[in-house]
XYZ file of N, CA and C in Angstrom:
696
model
N 7.528 18.245 19.376
C 6.573 19.208 18.824
C 6.207 18.845 17.393
N 7.178 18.247 16.677
C 6.933 17.885 15.289
C 5.902 16.787 15.130
N 5.610 16.025 16.204
C 4.642 14.936 16.128
C 3.304 15.308 16.766
N 3.082 16.576 17.016
C 1.837 17.019 17.625
C 0.646 16.778 16.704
N 0.887 16.789 15.396
C -0.202 16.615 14.446
C -0.892 15.257 14.613
N -0.148 14.252 15.091
C -0.728 12.923 15.273
C -1.843 12.973 16.323
N -1.555 13.649 17.443
C -2.552 13.777 18.511
C -3.751 14.601 18.050
N -3.492 15.643 17.278
C -4.584 16.469 16.776
C -5.462 15.681 15.807
N -4.825 14.871 14.977
C -5.575 14.045 14.041
C -6.423 13.017 14.790
N -5.833 12.396 15.804
C -6.569 11.423 16.610
C -7.767 12.086 17.284
N -7.576 13.281 17.782
C -8.666 14.004 18.439
C -9.789 14.301 17.451
N -9.415 14.679 16.231
C -10.426 14.962 15.215
C -11.237 13.733 14.841
N -10.547 12.593 14.691
C -11.244 11.350 14.363
C -12.155 10.930 15.507
N -11.652 11.070 16.755
C -12.468 10.724 17.917
C -13.716 11.609 17.995
N -13.558 12.885 17.664
C -14.694 13.799 17.656
C -15.716 13.363 16.619
N -15.232 12.934 15.472
C -16.117 12.518 14.386
C -16.922 11.275 14.766
N -16.274 10.337 15.482
C -16.934 9.091 15.849
C -17.576 9.131 17.238
N -17.501 10.261 17.917
C -18.228 10.417 19.175
C -17.389 10.348 20.427
N -16.291 9.584 20.435
C -15.442 9.479 21.621
C -14.173 8.715 21.266
N -13.183 8.808 22.160
C -11.955 8.045 21.969
C -12.229 6.544 22.069
N -13.187 6.162 22.906
C -13.500 4.740 23.080
C -13.982 4.114 21.779
N -14.626 4.910 20.946
C -15.166 4.374 19.701
C -14.100 4.125 18.633
N -12.887 4.604 18.851
C -11.843 4.384 17.856
C -10.729 3.473 18.386
N -10.981 2.812 19.516
C -9.986 1.896 20.067
C -9.981 0.545 19.361
N -11.037 0.236 18.665
C -11.106 -1.026 17.926
C -11.399 -0.723 16.467
N -11.119 -1.702 15.617
C -11.362 -1.517 14.199
C -10.311 -2.232 13.378
N -10.360 -2.016 12.094
C -9.444 -2.672 11.176
C -8.557 -1.643 10.491
N -7.342 -2.065 10.184
C -6.346 -1.161 9.602
C -6.832 -0.582 8.278
N -7.435 -1.405 7.428
C -7.836 -0.906 6.117
C -8.940 0.149 6.222
N -9.764 0.086 7.281
C -10.763 1.140 7.488
C -10.075 2.465 7.824
N -9.035 2.394 8.654
C -8.286 3.601 8.991
C -7.558 4.181 7.795
N -6.980 3.321 6.966
C -6.278 3.785 5.773
C -7.227 4.488 4.810
N -8.410 3.925 4.666
C -9.384 4.540 3.763
C -9.870 5.874 4.317
N -10.035 5.949 5.631
C -10.469 7.191 6.263
C -9.429 8.295 6.101
N -8.154 7.947 6.267
C -7.089 8.948 6.269
C -6.647 9.357 4.866
N -6.751 8.457 3.901
C -6.271 8.761 2.555
C -7.382 9.079 1.571
N -8.588 8.574 1.840
C -9.673 8.753 0.881
C -9.616 7.770 -0.260
N -8.670 6.848 -0.218
C -8.520 5.852 -1.275
C -9.101 4.503 -0.850
N -9.556 3.751 -1.820
C -10.139 2.447 -1.533
C -9.119 1.534 -0.870
N -9.531 0.867 0.195
C -8.657 -0.049 0.920
C -9.379 -1.362 1.135
N -8.602 -2.428 1.283
C -9.189 -3.747 1.448
C -8.302 -4.622 2.325
N -8.864 -5.740 2.735
C -8.159 -6.691 3.582
C -8.555 -8.090 3.159
N -7.585 -8.997 3.103
C -7.944 -10.393 2.882
C -7.041 -11.297 3.698
N -7.517 -12.504 3.961
C -6.818 -13.443 4.820
C -5.739 -14.193 4.036
N -4.529 -14.161 4.553
C -3.391 -14.736 3.858
C -3.476 -16.254 3.806
N -3.876 -16.886 4.900
C -3.910 -18.349 4.942
C -4.817 -18.913 3.856
N -5.947 -18.286 3.661
C -6.881 -18.754 2.633
C -6.342 -18.496 1.235
N -5.733 -17.319 1.039
C -5.219 -16.965 -0.287
C -3.982 -17.771 -0.667
N -3.230 -18.270 0.332
C -1.970 -18.953 0.060
C -2.115 -20.475 -0.041
N -3.323 -20.966 -0.085
C -3.520 -22.410 -0.184
C -3.218 -22.921 -1.586
N -2.458 -24.001 -1.663
C -2.191 -24.653 -2.941
C -1.593 -23.722 -3.980
N -2.175 -23.767 -5.176
C -1.669 -22.939 -6.278
C -1.926 -21.456 -6.035
N -2.818 -21.160 -5.076
C -3.103 -19.759 -4.779
C -1.914 -19.008 -4.219
N -0.945 -19.736 -3.674
C 0.224 -19.089 -3.089
C 1.041 -18.354 -4.149
N 1.145 -18.957 -5.321
C 1.867 -18.306 -6.415
C 1.133 -17.041 -6.867
N -0.197 -17.125 -6.927
C -0.990 -15.956 -7.316
C -0.875 -14.850 -6.269
N -0.804 -15.244 -5.001
C -0.658 -14.259 -3.922
C 0.648 -13.499 -4.064
N 1.730 -14.207 -4.374
C 3.018 -13.538 -4.557
C 2.954 -12.567 -5.739
N 2.319 -12.975 -6.815
C 2.172 -12.082 -7.959
C 1.385 -10.838 -7.613
N 0.339 -11.000 -6.785
C -0.451 -9.845 -6.361
C 0.374 -8.908 -5.487
N 1.170 -9.478 -4.576
C 2.022 -8.652 -3.717
C 3.010 -7.838 -4.544
N 3.606 -8.475 -5.533
C 4.545 -7.760 -6.401
C 3.843 -6.616 -7.126
N 2.643 -6.878 -7.628
C 1.912 -5.854 -8.359
C 1.506 -4.703 -7.444
N 1.068 -5.022 -6.229
C 0.699 -3.968 -5.280
C 1.902 -3.083 -4.970
N 3.063 -3.719 -4.779
C 4.269 -2.952 -4.465
C 4.696 -2.088 -5.654
N 4.654 -2.657 -6.858
C 5.035 -1.896 -8.047
C 4.101 -0.719 -8.279
N 2.851 -0.863 -7.874
C 1.884 0.223 -8.023
C 1.980 1.258 -6.905
N 2.921 1.036 -5.967
C 3.169 1.956 -4.861
C 1.962 2.097 -3.939
N 1.225 1.018 -3.744
C 0.138 1.033 -2.781
C 0.707 0.983 -1.369
N -0.076 1.435 -0.397
C 0.297 1.311 1.008
C -0.051 -0.104 1.456
N 0.943 -0.819 2.003
C 0.752 -2.221 2.355
C 1.075 -2.462 3.824
N 0.315 -3.337 4.430
C 0.572 -3.738 5.809
C 0.121 -5.166 6.024
N 0.574 -5.766 7.101
C 0.211 -7.150 7.403
C -0.027 -7.308 8.896
N -1.097 -8.021 9.236
C -1.426 -8.280 10.630
C -0.875 -9.620 11.079
N -0.051 -9.601 12.130
C 0.558 -10.837 12.627
C -0.488 -11.710 13.307
N -0.237 -13.007 13.303
C -1.138 -13.935 13.993
C -1.111 -13.631 15.489
N -2.134 -14.049 16.183
C -2.169 -13.857 17.627
C -1.290 -14.898 18.317
N -0.901 -14.616 19.548
C 0.021 -15.499 20.268
C -0.554 -16.897 20.460
N -1.871 -16.984 20.694
C -2.464 -18.297 20.932
C -2.514 -19.172 19.681
N -2.383 -18.535 18.506
C -2.383 -19.297 17.261
C -0.981 -19.462 16.680
N 0.020 -18.970 17.371
C 1.399 -19.058 16.882
C 2.037 -20.374 17.312
N 2.745 -20.994 16.388
C 3.461 -22.229 16.698
C 4.700 -21.906 17.526
N 5.275 -22.899 18.207
C 6.504 -22.640 18.988
C 7.632 -22.058 18.154
N 7.765 -22.503 16.912
C 8.832 -21.964 16.057
C 8.594 -20.496 15.734
N 7.316 -20.110 15.551
C 7.007 -18.704 15.273
C 7.302 -17.826 16.477
N 7.078 -18.346 17.660
C 7.290 -17.563 18.873
C 8.758 -17.240 19.106
N 9.640 -17.958 18.437
C 11.074 -17.708 18.574
C 11.604 -16.691 17.567
N 10.733 -16.154 16.718
C 11.177 -15.252 15.654
C 11.329 -13.807 16.111
N 10.793 -13.471 17.284
C 10.908 -12.097 17.777
C 9.838 -11.164 17.258
N 8.722 -11.716 16.792
C 7.626 -10.891 16.292
C 6.701 -10.468 17.421
N 5.982 -9.384 17.197
C 4.968 -8.926 18.140
C 3.622 -9.425 17.634
N 3.084 -10.439 18.285
C 1.880 -11.085 17.791
C 0.653 -10.204 17.997
N -0.243 -10.254 17.016
C -1.446 -9.439 17.061
C -1.245 -8.011 16.606
N -0.019 -7.654 16.232
C 0.291 -6.285 15.807
C 0.304 -6.188 14.282
N 0.318 -4.959 13.783
C 0.364 -4.714 12.345
C 1.743 -4.215 11.944
N 2.293 -4.824 10.915
C 3.613 -4.463 10.386
C 3.445 -3.771 9.035
N 4.251 -2.753 8.816
C 4.267 -2.063 7.531
C 5.161 -2.820 6.560
N 4.672 -3.005 5.342
C 5.463 -3.649 4.291
C 6.141 -2.564 3.472
N 7.476 -2.609 3.456
C 8.242 -1.607 2.724
C 8.605 -2.046 1.305
N 8.990 -3.301 1.152
C 9.424 -3.779 -0.164
C 8.981 -5.217 -0.377
N 8.704 -5.549 -1.636
C 8.396 -6.918 -2.062
C 9.206 -7.170 -3.321
N 10.145 -8.110 -3.274
C 11.068 -8.263 -4.400
C 11.336 -9.725 -4.736
N 11.522 -9.953 -6.022
C 12.074 -11.207 -6.524
C 13.576 -10.998 -6.652
N 14.371 -11.786 -5.954
C 15.824 -11.638 -5.991
C 16.369 -12.590 -7.045
N 16.932 -12.030 -8.084
C 17.504 -12.821 -9.167
C 19.014 -12.612 -9.219
N 19.781 -13.653 -9.616
C 19.345 -14.946 -10.171
C 19.051 -16.000 -9.104
N 19.106 -15.640 -7.834
C 18.923 -16.630 -6.772
C 17.496 -17.183 -6.702
N 16.526 -16.425 -7.255
C 15.147 -16.887 -7.221
C 14.502 -16.778 -5.851
N 14.936 -15.825 -5.041
C 14.399 -15.658 -3.693
C 13.194 -14.722 -3.714
N 12.263 -14.977 -2.832
C 11.094 -14.116 -2.644
C 11.201 -13.502 -1.251
N 11.536 -12.220 -1.194
C 11.783 -11.557 0.079
C 10.846 -10.365 0.271
N 10.490 -10.136 1.536
C 9.616 -9.024 1.909
C 10.293 -8.239 3.029
N 10.338 -6.943 2.867
C 10.927 -6.071 3.881
C 9.811 -5.445 4.710
N 9.893 -5.611 6.029
C 8.874 -5.096 6.938
C 9.485 -4.201 7.997
N 8.623 -3.427 8.633
C 9.050 -2.555 9.723
C 8.329 -2.948 11.001
N 9.086 -2.961 12.096
C 8.518 -3.284 13.396
C 7.448 -2.266 13.800
N 6.436 -2.684 14.548
C 5.464 -1.731 15.086
C 6.154 -0.770 16.060
N 5.621 0.423 16.256
C 6.231 1.375 17.195
C 6.393 0.772 18.581
N 7.571 0.953 19.155
C 7.837 0.479 20.503
C 8.328 -0.941 20.604
N 8.347 -1.662 19.496
C 8.823 -3.049 19.516
C 10.272 -3.065 19.044
N 11.177 -3.286 19.972
C 12.606 -3.198 19.656
C 13.271 -4.557 19.485
N 12.535 -5.639 19.650
C 13.130 -6.963 19.552
C 13.513 -7.275 18.111
N 14.703 -7.831 17.904
C 15.207 -8.121 16.567
C 14.554 -9.375 16.000
N 14.341 -9.359 14.695
C 13.783 -10.514 14.010
C 14.839 -11.614 13.928
N 14.432 -12.848 14.182
C 15.374 -13.973 14.237
C 15.022 -15.058 13.220
N 14.427 -14.672 12.115
C 14.027 -15.635 11.104
C 15.162 -16.056 10.197
N 14.793 -16.760 9.128
C 15.792 -17.316 8.206
C 16.649 -16.249 7.547
N 16.068 -15.033 7.361
C 16.803 -13.969 6.689
C 17.014 -12.778 7.618
N 17.278 -13.066 8.880
C 17.642 -12.013 9.825
C 19.001 -11.438 9.439
N 19.357 -10.329 10.060
C 20.630 -9.686 9.717
C 21.833 -10.581 9.988
N 21.724 -11.475 10.956
C 22.846 -12.344 11.313
C 22.804 -13.696 10.613
N 21.854 -13.862 9.707
C 21.706 -15.145 9.029
C 22.914 -15.465 8.146
N 23.278 -16.736 8.110
C 24.397 -17.169 7.269
C 23.978 -17.290 5.807
N 22.696 -17.124 5.506
C 22.205 -17.256 4.134
C 22.580 -16.073 3.247
N 22.906 -14.953 3.864
C 23.274 -13.780 3.066
C 24.641 -13.982 2.441
N 24.704 -13.940 1.109
C 25.995 -13.941 0.444
C 26.584 -12.541 0.532
N 27.828 -12.414 0.157
C 28.462 -11.094 0.226
C 27.730 -10.096 -0.657
N 27.303 -10.545 -1.833
C 26.589 -9.651 -2.749
C 25.238 -9.248 -2.177
N 24.493 -10.220 -1.667
C 23.176 -9.929 -1.127
C 23.254 -9.097 0.152
N 24.227 -9.391 0.976
C 24.384 -8.615 2.213
C 24.688 -7.153 1.908
N 25.528 -6.932 0.907
C 25.857 -5.552 0.540
C 24.628 -4.846 -0.039
N 23.786 -5.596 -0.758
C 22.634 -4.985 -1.423
C 21.468 -4.753 -0.477
N 21.236 -5.674 0.461
C 20.026 -5.614 1.270
C 20.238 -5.322 2.756
N 21.408 -5.616 3.276
C 21.650 -5.438 4.711
C 22.428 -4.170 5.011
N 23.294 -3.780 4.085
C 24.095 -2.570 4.289
C 23.177 -1.359 4.447
N 23.355 -0.612 5.537
C 22.565 0.581 5.848
C 21.082 0.266 6.106
N 20.771 -0.958 6.492
C 19.394 -1.312 6.813
C 18.967 -0.668 8.125
N 17.805 -0.041 8.130
C 17.273 0.576 9.345
C 17.118 -0.483 10.429
N 17.548 -0.211 11.657
C 17.450 -1.205 12.734
C 16.024 -1.683 13.008
N 15.030 -0.870 12.664
C 13.640 -1.242 12.907
C 13.015 -2.025 11.747
N 13.784 -2.278 10.700
C 13.273 -3.030 9.555
C 14.010 -4.357 9.426
N 13.413 -5.279 8.719
C 14.032 -6.588 8.531
C 13.471 -7.247 7.275
N 14.203 -8.250 6.800
C 13.780 -9.025 5.639
C 13.222 -10.366 6.081
N 12.181 -10.820 5.390
C 11.547 -12.092 5.709
C 11.235 -12.822 4.398
N 11.377 -14.139 4.403
C 11.023 -14.909 3.223
C 9.505 -14.945 3.066
N 9.062 -15.142 1.850
C 7.628 -15.193 1.579
C 6.978 -16.368 2.303
N 7.677 -17.479 2.404
C 7.134 -18.647 3.112
C 6.908 -18.340 4.592
N 7.893 -17.700 5.226
C 7.729 -17.320 6.631
C 6.606 -16.293 6.793
N 6.518 -15.400 5.835
C 5.484 -14.366 5.873
C 4.092 -14.989 5.893
N 3.872 -16.003 5.062
C 2.561 -16.649 4.986
C 2.214 -17.376 6.279
N 3.217 -17.805 7.022
C 2.984 -18.497 8.299
C 2.794 -17.522 9.454
N 3.485 -16.397 9.407
C 3.505 -15.474 10.546
C 2.398 -14.434 10.511
N 1.823 -14.181 9.344
C 0.818 -13.120 9.226
C -0.500 -13.694 8.727
N -1.577 -13.123 9.242
C -2.906 -13.645 8.914
C -3.704 -12.746 7.983
N -3.406 -11.435 7.974
C -4.166 -10.493 7.152
C -3.227 -9.603 6.348
N -3.635 -9.295 5.134
C -2.908 -8.358 4.290
C -3.798 -7.149 4.057
N -3.263 -5.958 4.337
C -4.005 -4.717 4.154
C -3.452 -3.975 2.938
N -4.342 -3.574 2.047
C -3.937 -2.872 0.829
C -4.718 -1.587 0.700
N -4.015 -0.481 0.572
C -4.644 0.811 0.314
C -4.239 1.243 -1.092
N -5.216 1.383 -1.973
C -4.961 1.747 -3.366
C -4.692 3.251 -3.443
N -3.510 3.593 -2.980
C -3.146 4.994 -2.785
C -2.557 5.583 -4.057
N -2.949 6.795 -4.353
C -2.416 7.519 -5.505
C -1.838 8.847 -5.056
N -0.693 9.194 -5.596
C -0.086 10.493 -5.343
C 0.431 11.075 -6.651
N 0.386 12.380 -6.771
C 0.853 13.042 -7.996
C 2.328 12.783 -8.271
N 3.096 12.488 -7.206
C 4.533 12.266 -7.375
C 4.864 10.825 -7.753
N 3.870 9.973 -7.852
C 4.110 8.564 -8.140
C 4.733 8.389 -9.511
N 5.785 7.585 -9.567
C 6.458 7.310 -10.839
C 5.693 6.290 -11.664
N 4.694 5.627 -11.067
C 3.955 4.587 -11.758
C 2.693 5.100 -12.442
N 2.449 6.399 -12.343
C 1.286 6.978 -12.990
C 1.752 7.944 -14.071
N 1.007 7.997 -15.140
C 1.251 9.003 -16.165
C 0.005 9.872 -16.276
N 0.236 11.152 -16.269
C -0.870 12.103 -16.232
C -1.041 12.762 -17.593
N -2.274 12.779 -18.082
C -2.603 13.405 -19.353
C -3.777 14.346 -19.137
N -3.587 15.605 -19.443
C -4.641 16.597 -19.262
C -5.022 17.192 -20.609
N -6.305 17.228 -20.888
C -6.815 17.788 -22.130
C -7.895 18.792 -21.772
N -7.774 19.990 -22.231
C -8.774 21.011 -21.925
C -9.193 21.722 -23.198
N -10.372 22.272 -23.186
C -10.865 23.004 -24.354
C -12.274 23.491 -24.102
N -12.870 24.082 -25.103
C -14.235 24.580 -24.968
C -14.926 24.496 -26.323
N -16.219 24.337 -26.284
C -16.987 24.263 -27.525
C -18.213 25.135 -27.442
N -18.674 25.602 -28.570
C -19.844 26.473 -28.632
C -20.835 25.875 -29.611
N -22.056 25.622 -29.167
C -23.074 25.044 -30.023
C -23.575 26.050 -31.042
N -24.686 25.723 -31.708
C -25.285 26.677 -32.664
C -25.525 28.030 -32.020
N -25.380 29.049 -32.788
C -25.453 30.410 -32.240
C -26.906 30.799 -31.955
N -27.418 30.187 -30.905
C -28.760 30.542 -30.447
C -28.687 30.854 -28.951
N -29.482 31.790 -28.508
C -29.382 32.242 -27.122
C -29.767 31.167 -26.125
N -30.561 30.183 -26.534
C -31.017 29.180 -25.594
C -30.131 27.932 -25.570
N -28.997 27.980 -26.233
C -28.075 26.837 -26.259
C -26.942 27.102 -25.286
N -26.672 26.137 -24.444
C -25.618 26.311 -23.448
C -24.243 26.174 -24.084
N -23.315 26.918 -23.540
C -21.923 26.809 -23.938
C -21.243 25.756 -23.056
N -20.498 24.861 -23.617
C -19.857 23.780 -22.889
C -18.371 24.024 -22.734
N -17.883 23.813 -21.565
C -16.450 23.864 -21.309
C -15.988 22.492 -20.859
N -14.845 22.080 -21.357
C -14.328 20.755 -21.005
C -12.960 20.889 -20.362
N -12.799 20.244 -19.267
C -11.492 20.174 -18.606
C -11.327 18.714 -18.186
N -10.794 17.931 -19.088
C -10.742 16.491 -18.913
C -9.346 16.075 -18.491
N -9.252 15.373 -17.382
C -7.968 14.890 -16.883
C -8.028 13.381 -16.784
N -7.112 12.725 -17.446
C -7.041 11.270 -17.415
C -5.752 10.854 -16.742
N -5.851 9.879 -15.886
C -4.665 9.326 -15.250
C -4.603 7.852 -15.587
N -3.518 7.440 -16.184
C -3.388 6.043 -16.564
C -2.442 5.335 -15.613
N -2.857 4.173 -15.184
C -2.053 3.371 -14.273
C -1.337 2.286 -15.054
N -0.031 2.222 -14.956
C 0.698 1.126 -15.568
C 0.845 0.003 -14.559
N 1.090 -1.199 -15.045
C 1.290 -2.387 -14.207
C 0.065 -2.715 -13.366
N -1.104 -2.432 -13.858
C -2.325 -2.748 -13.107
C -3.128 -3.741 -13.919
N -3.045 -4.996 -13.551
C -3.779 -6.021 -14.266
C -3.242 -6.192 -15.667
N -4.124 -6.486 -16.614
C -3.702 -6.753 -17.983
C -3.686 -5.514 -18.853
N -4.296 -4.469 -18.424
C -4.343 -3.279 -19.244
C -4.261 -2.024 -18.414
N -4.408 -0.901 -19.083
C -4.340 0.381 -18.387
C -5.718 0.739 -17.858
N -5.730 1.491 -16.778
C -6.972 1.983 -16.201
C -7.006 3.500 -16.318
N -8.151 4.036 -16.728
C -8.282 5.471 -16.896
C -9.276 6.015 -15.881
N -8.924 7.135 -15.304
C -9.782 7.765 -14.305
C -10.087 9.182 -14.768
N -11.363 9.520 -14.887
C -11.756 10.886 -15.230
C -11.861 11.669 -13.935
N -10.941 12.591 -13.750
C -10.901 13.356 -12.511
C -11.770 14.611 -12.567
N -12.034 15.076 -13.762
C -12.848 16.294 -13.881
C -13.699 16.142 -15.133
N -15.009 16.108 -14.989
C -15.887 15.825 -16.111
C -16.327 17.108 -16.826
N -16.949 16.895 -17.980
C -17.475 18.029 -18.727
C -18.498 18.790 -17.889
N -18.448 20.080 -17.986
C -19.368 20.920 -17.234
C -20.107 21.855 -18.184
N -21.352 22.062 -17.898
C -22.155 22.976 -18.703
C -22.146 24.359 -18.075
N -21.946 25.365 -18.899
C -21.918 26.747 -18.429
C -23.204 27.440 -18.895
N -23.938 28.104 -18.015
C -25.180 28.761 -18.414
C -24.918 29.758 -19.544
N -25.846 29.872 -20.486
C -25.651 30.807 -21.612
C -25.703 32.253 -21.156
N -25.040 33.067 -21.887
C -25.092 34.505 -21.597
C -26.391 35.078 -22.110
N -26.985 35.987 -21.351
C -28.234 36.622 -21.739
C -27.922 38.003 -22.305
N -28.291 38.204 -23.546
C -28.037 39.485 -24.187
C -29.306 40.334 -24.109
N -29.186 41.535 -23.547
C -30.339 42.389 -23.397
C -30.676 43.171 -24.656
């Protein structure tokens, strides 16, 4: 009963687009933008990870994660998967949720934590699977202890080979620790003439840290003009 809202939401979206058939295809970032109201985008990993671009891609992933954006990745299709990829236990053509993106120091590892698509129970068998001998006692205690059975860790190199699309939703929430909220309100009165409007200001600025080279400011509520009072 607690998951009934999912069916109701699907019905509402289908009604909006005309039928259930019209929502059977599409892209993840379009759905994220529809459901959250936040700007979403998609780009191809293979193209972004070429040459020196691979280092820039990792930096972007770290920044997206630090900004608490919603992240997902689309796996390659089975016909484009190499034999080694087919042995990893992935569901090809499906979308995986990205939970964490971390630089592991001092080891210098680049690891990504993902969640299996619903209904896919096969365990990941990559280089950093739960049974991998690469986990030291310290790392195993930090990353494997109490790990959800439906989640797994993958190296950035394997990620670039196994996934073809990266989905980013620039999601904002009031509870986000990465945003600082500043609200300034007040009111002003022009010259004391009956034909001059009185102005009220309710200005809200939200600054984003860790976004590019500087802070970004968003005006959530702009200055509004209030009609003057008419004195009889």
